[in-house]
Amino acid sequence: MSDRRWTATSWTSPRPPGRGCVERLAAGPHIARRALENGWRPGPDGDASAAAVAAAARAGDPVAVASFERAAQALAAGIAATATLVEVDIAVVGGGVAGAGDVLFGPLRRSLRDYATLSFVRNLTVVPAATGTDAGLLGAAAAAWASSDPGS
């Protein structure tokens, strides 16, 4: 029997503290938590979200920048490994964290150069999902629709 279980939001698996998958390192809540744990403080409005950390990173806050760089490094490692296995030409990053724009995608592309060791992975394009935070939901709906079509 598998130790994985499906929840409404994601696959989960029991893990010791301090370890995790790319999602646990690069998701918005983790980015915000990492920034707070390393000394970043929200502004007067008290917003401690990843969007607020992204705004602080854009303004040059070094702790906020480091939090996004760590998330980008984890994403780059996962993207490079996946692209190596399945030889994709483009990686599309969706969800709320993709809204951080260059705060995420700048370090992501730099880290990807470090992880992309095979020639066909070095030319990989990484872009934000055009559908924003709905990317995962739309992809799941498309997969469900396709699997329900007896002609496919």
mmCIF file of C-alpha atoms in Angstrom:
data_model
loop_
_atom_site.group_PDB
_atom_site.id
_atom_site.type_symbol
_atom_site.label_atom_id
_atom_site.label_comp_id
_atom_site.label_asym_id
_atom_site.label_seq_id
_atom_site.Cartn_x
_atom_site.Cartn_y
_atom_site.Cartn_z
ATOM 1 C CA MET A 1 0.000 0.000 0.000
ATOM 2 C CA SER A 2 1.309 3.433 -0.923
ATOM 3 C CA ASP A 3 2.000 6.062 1.720
ATOM 4 C CA ARG A 4 0.738 8.741 -0.679
ATOM 5 C CA ARG A 5 -2.752 10.113 -0.498
ATOM 6 C CA TRP A 6 -4.785 12.525 -2.594
ATOM 7 C CA THR A 7 -6.181 15.666 -1.036
ATOM 8 C CA ALA A 8 -8.234 18.378 -2.665
ATOM 9 C CA THR A 9 -5.115 20.445 -3.250
ATOM 10 C CA SER A 10 -2.195 18.108 -3.858
ATOM 11 C CA TRP A 11 -0.485 14.774 -3.446
ATOM 12 C CA THR A 12 1.004 14.486 -0.013
ATOM 13 C CA SER A 13 3.474 12.073 1.458
ATOM 14 C CA PRO A 14 4.754 11.817 5.030
ATOM 15 C CA ARG A 15 8.263 13.271 5.232
ATOM 16 C CA PRO A 16 10.632 14.120 8.057
ATOM 17 C CA PRO A 17 10.772 17.839 8.920
ATOM 18 C CA GLY A 18 13.175 19.812 6.762
ATOM 19 C CA ARG A 19 12.797 17.617 3.678
ATOM 20 C CA GLY A 20 10.383 17.909 0.845
ATOM 21 C CA CYS A 21 9.609 18.017 -2.804
ATOM 22 C CA VAL A 22 9.946 20.985 -5.140
ATOM 23 C CA GLU A 23 6.392 22.079 -4.351
ATOM 24 C CA ARG A 24 7.220 22.301 -0.660
ATOM 25 C CA LEU A 25 10.292 24.433 -1.393
ATOM 26 C CA ALA A 26 8.927 26.660 -4.131
ATOM 27 C CA ALA A 27 5.280 27.201 -3.193
ATOM 28 C CA GLY A 28 4.250 30.677 -2.124
ATOM 29 C CA PRO A 29 3.590 29.822 1.528
ATOM 30 C CA HIS A 30 7.062 28.312 1.850
ATOM 31 C CA ILE A 31 8.682 31.338 0.208
ATOM 32 C CA ALA A 32 6.937 33.607 2.719
ATOM 33 C CA ARG A 33 7.754 31.323 5.669
ATOM 34 C CA ARG A 34 11.414 31.113 4.654
ATOM 35 C CA ALA A 35 11.639 34.893 4.374
ATOM 36 C CA LEU A 36 10.033 35.379 7.812
ATOM 37 C CA GLU A 37 12.318 32.761 9.383
ATOM 38 C CA ASN A 38 15.338 34.613 8.001
ATOM 39 C CA GLY A 39 14.399 38.044 9.298
ATOM 40 C CA TRP A 40 12.140 39.593 6.682
ATOM 41 C CA ARG A 41 9.273 41.566 8.189
ATOM 42 C CA PRO A 42 6.009 42.585 6.498
ATOM 43 C CA GLY A 43 5.210 46.210 5.931
ATOM 44 C CA PRO A 44 2.708 48.246 7.962
ATOM 45 C CA ASP A 45 -0.231 46.433 6.347
ATOM 46 C CA GLY A 46 0.945 43.152 7.907
ATOM 47 C CA ASP A 47 0.821 41.251 4.594
ATOM 48 C CA ALA A 48 3.169 38.277 4.988
ATOM 49 C CA SER A 49 2.249 36.553 1.712
ATOM 50 C CA ALA A 50 4.609 35.493 -1.049
ATOM 51 C CA ALA A 51 3.273 38.432 -3.082
ATOM 52 C CA ALA A 52 4.450 40.784 -0.312
ATOM 53 C CA VAL A 53 7.837 39.033 -0.238
ATOM 54 C CA ALA A 54 8.032 39.470 -4.032
ATOM 55 C CA ALA A 55 7.318 43.191 -3.676
ATOM 56 C CA ALA A 56 10.067 43.434 -1.064
ATOM 57 C CA ALA A 57 12.440 41.538 -3.365
ATOM 58 C CA ARG A 58 11.660 43.959 -6.197
ATOM 59 C CA ALA A 59 12.551 46.774 -3.792
ATOM 60 C CA GLY A 60 15.892 45.078 -3.099
ATOM 61 C CA ASP A 61 15.304 43.448 0.298
ATOM 62 C CA PRO A 62 18.127 40.855 0.470
ATOM 63 C CA VAL A 63 16.186 38.351 2.610
ATOM 64 C CA ALA A 64 13.217 38.475 0.231
ATOM 65 C CA VAL A 65 15.539 38.076 -2.757
ATOM 66 C CA ALA A 66 17.225 35.076 -1.103
ATOM 67 C CA SER A 67 13.871 33.423 -0.402
ATOM 68 C CA PHE A 68 12.908 33.623 -4.078
ATOM 69 C CA GLU A 69 16.370 32.511 -5.164
ATOM 70 C CA ARG A 70 16.031 29.359 -3.041
ATOM 71 C CA ALA A 71 12.614 28.632 -4.532
ATOM 72 C CA ALA A 72 14.007 29.227 -8.023
ATOM 73 C CA GLN A 73 16.896 26.849 -7.366
ATOM 74 C CA ALA A 74 14.494 24.085 -6.329
ATOM 75 C CA LEU A 75 12.307 24.700 -9.377
ATOM 76 C CA ALA A 76 15.339 24.703 -11.667
ATOM 77 C CA ALA A 77 16.538 21.364 -10.294
ATOM 78 C CA GLY A 78 13.102 19.809 -10.821
ATOM 79 C CA ILE A 79 12.628 21.298 -14.267
ATOM 80 C CA ALA A 80 16.104 20.231 -15.437
ATOM 81 C CA ALA A 81 15.589 16.679 -14.159
ATOM 82 C CA THR A 82 12.189 16.415 -15.820
ATOM 83 C CA ALA A 83 13.409 17.919 -19.088
ATOM 84 C CA THR A 84 16.319 15.473 -19.103
ATOM 85 C CA LEU A 85 13.960 12.524 -18.737
ATOM 86 C CA VAL A 86 11.270 13.567 -21.212
ATOM 87 C CA GLU A 87 13.105 16.020 -23.505
ATOM 88 C CA VAL A 88 10.645 18.902 -23.397
ATOM 89 C CA ASP A 89 11.253 22.225 -25.130
ATOM 90 C CA ILE A 90 9.285 24.456 -22.780
ATOM 91 C CA ALA A 91 8.475 24.451 -19.078
ATOM 92 C CA VAL A 92 5.408 26.391 -18.017
ATOM 93 C CA VAL A 93 5.261 27.548 -14.405
ATOM 94 C CA GLY A 94 1.792 28.268 -13.064
ATOM 95 C CA GLY A 95 0.178 29.054 -9.765
ATOM 96 C CA GLY A 96 0.334 32.159 -7.663
ATOM 97 C CA VAL A 97 4.115 32.195 -7.313
ATOM 98 C CA ALA A 98 4.486 32.632 -11.096
ATOM 99 C CA GLY A 99 2.926 36.070 -10.597
ATOM 100 C CA ALA A 100 6.193 37.184 -8.998
ATOM 101 C CA GLY A 101 7.536 37.662 -12.526
ATOM 102 C CA ASP A 102 11.238 38.419 -12.838
ATOM 103 C CA VAL A 103 11.722 38.065 -9.072
ATOM 104 C CA LEU A 104 11.211 34.336 -9.655
ATOM 105 C CA PHE A 105 12.002 33.850 -13.349
ATOM 106 C CA GLY A 106 15.346 35.693 -13.316
ATOM 107 C CA PRO A 107 16.950 33.421 -10.708
ATOM 108 C CA LEU A 108 15.070 30.419 -12.106
ATOM 109 C CA ARG A 109 16.657 30.862 -15.522
ATOM 110 C CA ARG A 110 20.103 31.445 -13.971
ATOM 111 C CA SER A 111 19.799 28.329 -11.795
ATOM 112 C CA LEU A 112 18.541 26.315 -14.736
ATOM 113 C CA ARG A 113 21.817 27.022 -16.541
ATOM 114 C CA ASP A 114 23.615 25.340 -13.618
ATOM 115 C CA TYR A 115 21.355 22.282 -13.599
ATOM 116 C CA ALA A 116 20.869 21.861 -17.355
ATOM 117 C CA THR A 117 23.983 19.879 -18.138
ATOM 118 C CA LEU A 118 22.822 18.123 -21.317
ATOM 119 C CA SER A 119 22.770 20.079 -24.565
ATOM 120 C CA PHE A 120 19.073 19.552 -25.300
ATOM 121 C CA VAL A 121 18.141 20.853 -21.837
ATOM 122 C CA ARG A 122 20.271 24.001 -22.075
ATOM 123 C CA ASN A 123 17.899 25.511 -24.657
ATOM 124 C CA LEU A 124 14.801 24.902 -22.557
ATOM 125 C CA THR A 125 12.396 27.836 -22.455
ATOM 126 C CA VAL A 126 10.768 28.632 -19.106
ATOM 127 C CA VAL A 127 7.677 30.843 -19.087
ATOM 128 C CA PRO A 128 4.833 31.755 -16.754
ATOM 129 C CA ALA A 129 1.499 30.101 -17.490
ATOM 130 C CA ALA A 130 -0.762 32.298 -19.583
ATOM 131 C CA THR A 131 -3.673 31.139 -17.437
ATOM 132 C CA GLY A 132 -1.992 32.256 -14.204
ATOM 133 C CA THR A 133 -3.251 30.675 -11.003
ATOM 134 C CA ASP A 134 -5.803 28.564 -12.917
ATOM 135 C CA ALA A 135 -3.149 26.628 -14.881
ATOM 136 C CA GLY A 136 -3.286 23.484 -12.745
ATOM 137 C CA LEU A 137 -7.060 23.470 -12.571
ATOM 138 C CA LEU A 138 -7.407 23.892 -16.338
ATOM 139 C CA GLY A 139 -4.836 21.184 -17.009
ATOM 140 C CA ALA A 140 -6.626 18.755 -14.704
ATOM 141 C CA ALA A 141 -9.970 19.574 -16.347
ATOM 142 C CA ALA A 142 -8.473 19.022 -19.820
ATOM 143 C CA ALA A 143 -7.007 15.676 -18.738
ATOM 144 C CA ALA A 144 -10.300 14.583 -17.231
ATOM 145 C CA TRP A 145 -12.177 15.655 -20.357
ATOM 146 C CA ALA A 146 -9.747 13.797 -22.608
ATOM 147 C CA SER A 147 -9.942 10.618 -20.534
ATOM 148 C CA SER A 148 -13.743 10.677 -20.608
ATOM 149 C CA ASP A 149 -13.860 10.861 -24.411
ATOM 150 C CA PRO A 150 -14.302 7.320 -25.765
ATOM 151 C CA GLY A 151 -12.818 8.424 -29.108
ATOM 152 C CA SER A 152 -9.431 9.274 -27.606
#
